Coordinates of C-alpha atoms in Angstrom, one line a residue:
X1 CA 85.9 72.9 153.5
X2 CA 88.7 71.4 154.7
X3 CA 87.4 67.9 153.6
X4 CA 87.4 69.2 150.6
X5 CA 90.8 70.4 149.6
X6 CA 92.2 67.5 150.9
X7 CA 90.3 65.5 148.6
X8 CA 90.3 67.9 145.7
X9 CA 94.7 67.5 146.3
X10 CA 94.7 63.5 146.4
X11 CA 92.7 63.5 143.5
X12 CA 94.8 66.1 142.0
X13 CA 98.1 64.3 142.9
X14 CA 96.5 61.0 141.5
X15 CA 95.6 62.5 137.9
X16 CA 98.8 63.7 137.8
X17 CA 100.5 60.5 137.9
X18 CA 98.7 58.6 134.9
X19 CA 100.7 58.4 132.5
X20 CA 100.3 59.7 129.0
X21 CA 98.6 57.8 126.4
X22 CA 97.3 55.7 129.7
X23 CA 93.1 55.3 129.2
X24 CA 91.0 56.6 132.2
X25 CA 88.3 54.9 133.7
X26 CA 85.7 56.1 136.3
X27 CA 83.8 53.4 138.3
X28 CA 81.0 53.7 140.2
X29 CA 80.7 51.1 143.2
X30 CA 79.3 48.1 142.3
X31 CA 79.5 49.3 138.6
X32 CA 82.5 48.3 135.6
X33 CA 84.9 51.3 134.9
X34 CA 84.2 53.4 132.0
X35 CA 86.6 54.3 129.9
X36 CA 86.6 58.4 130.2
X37 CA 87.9 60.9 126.4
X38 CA 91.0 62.1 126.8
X39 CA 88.8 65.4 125.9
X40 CA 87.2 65.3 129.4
X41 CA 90.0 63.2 131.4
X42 CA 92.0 66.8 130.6
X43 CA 88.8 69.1 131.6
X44 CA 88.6 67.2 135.3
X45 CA 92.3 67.3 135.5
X46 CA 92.3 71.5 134.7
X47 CA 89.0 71.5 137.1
X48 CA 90.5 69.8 140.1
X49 CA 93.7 72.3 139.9
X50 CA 91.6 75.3 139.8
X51 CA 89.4 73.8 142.4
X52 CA 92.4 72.8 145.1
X53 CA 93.4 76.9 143.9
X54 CA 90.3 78.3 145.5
X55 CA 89.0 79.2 142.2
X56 CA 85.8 78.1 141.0
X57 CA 84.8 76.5 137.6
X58 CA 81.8 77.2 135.3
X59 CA 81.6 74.6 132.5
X60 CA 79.4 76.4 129.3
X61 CA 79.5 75.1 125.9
X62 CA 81.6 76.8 123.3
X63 CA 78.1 77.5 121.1
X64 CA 76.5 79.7 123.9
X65 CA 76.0 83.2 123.3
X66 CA 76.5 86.2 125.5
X67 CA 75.3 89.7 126.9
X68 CA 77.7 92.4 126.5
X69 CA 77.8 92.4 130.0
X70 CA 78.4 88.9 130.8
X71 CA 81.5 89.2 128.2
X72 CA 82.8 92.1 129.7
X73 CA 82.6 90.3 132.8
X74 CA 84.4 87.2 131.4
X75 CA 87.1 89.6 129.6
X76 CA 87.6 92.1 132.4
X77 CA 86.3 95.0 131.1
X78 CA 83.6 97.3 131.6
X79 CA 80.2 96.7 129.2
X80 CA 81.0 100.6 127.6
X81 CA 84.5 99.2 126.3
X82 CA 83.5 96.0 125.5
X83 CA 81.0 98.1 123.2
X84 CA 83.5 99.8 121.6
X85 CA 85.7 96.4 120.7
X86 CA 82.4 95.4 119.0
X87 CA 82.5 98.8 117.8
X88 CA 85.6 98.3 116.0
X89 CA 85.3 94.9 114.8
X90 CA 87.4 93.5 117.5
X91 CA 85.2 90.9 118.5
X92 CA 82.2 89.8 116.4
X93 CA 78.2 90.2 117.6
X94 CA 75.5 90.0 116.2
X95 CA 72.1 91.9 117.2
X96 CA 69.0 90.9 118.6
X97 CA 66.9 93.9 118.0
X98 CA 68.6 96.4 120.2
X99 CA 70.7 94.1 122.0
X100 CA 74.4 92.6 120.8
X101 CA 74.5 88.9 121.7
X102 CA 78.7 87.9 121.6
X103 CA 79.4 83.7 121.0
X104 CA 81.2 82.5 123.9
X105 CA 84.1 80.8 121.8
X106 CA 84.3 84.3 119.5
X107 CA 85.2 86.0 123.3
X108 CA 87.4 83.9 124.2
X109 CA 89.4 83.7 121.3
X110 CA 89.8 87.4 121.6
X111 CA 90.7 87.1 124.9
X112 CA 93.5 84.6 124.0
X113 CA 95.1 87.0 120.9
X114 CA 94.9 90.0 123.6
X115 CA 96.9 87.8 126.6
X116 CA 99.3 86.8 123.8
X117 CA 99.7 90.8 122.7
X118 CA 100.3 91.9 126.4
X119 CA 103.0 88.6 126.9
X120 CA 104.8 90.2 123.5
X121 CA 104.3 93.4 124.4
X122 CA 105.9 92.2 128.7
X123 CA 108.6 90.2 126.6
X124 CA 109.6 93.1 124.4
X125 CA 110.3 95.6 127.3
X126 CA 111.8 93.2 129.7
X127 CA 114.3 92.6 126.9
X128 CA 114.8 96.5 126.0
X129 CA 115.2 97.0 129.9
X130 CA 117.8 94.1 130.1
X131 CA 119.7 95.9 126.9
X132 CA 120.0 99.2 128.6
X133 CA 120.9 97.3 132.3
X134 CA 118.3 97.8 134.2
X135 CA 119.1 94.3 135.7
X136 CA 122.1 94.6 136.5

């Protein structure tokens, strides 16, 4: 494990030092570099740090659908309040006979307008508590 990290922060240190606009290659021995998307030269770059964090990474295309229960896992919440999101239109589903199927991409987008409410929401009372001198 060990190994690992220290690899996982020299190849974290070197993607961090190409420069922007720079094209990245990959090269296999005894093979010619490939020239690597910018698309995926940014996923193995957001990888590698969440990686050297401890973290692990799942990959899943945008198009895949999920359970309630694998959305309220991916969101946070329980399956009974993920329910009631679908419930009130919060999130789109649609059903498969009795079961609500949620696309991975609709999710996550929900995920990102609720983070974005709670950092308004943080920002708004750190300023009203910094009006009435609470840091001070």
């Amino acid at each position: 494990m060990a190994e690992e990290q220290v690899a996982l922060d020299a190849l974290g240190a070197a993607l961090s030092r190409v420069p922007a606009g720079t094209i990245f290659c990959l090269a296999a021995p005894d093979e010619q570099p490939l020239e690597i998307p910018e698309t995926l030269y940014r996923a193995l770059k957001d990888a590698v740090k969440i990686l050297s964090q401890g973290a692990a990474v799942a990959i899943s295309p945008l198009q895949r659908r999920l359970t309630t229960t694998e959305a309220g896992d991916l969101l946070g919440v329980s399956r009974q309040y993920l329910t009631k999101l679908i419930d009130r239109r919060e999130i789109p589903c649609e059903r498969t006979g009795r079961h609500r199927r949620l696309q991975l991409s609709d999710v996550l987008e929900y995920k990102r307008r609720r983070d974005e409410a709670r950092l308004a929401a943080l920002s708004e009372l750190t300023a009203e508590a910094a009006r009435m001198g609470a840091y001070e």
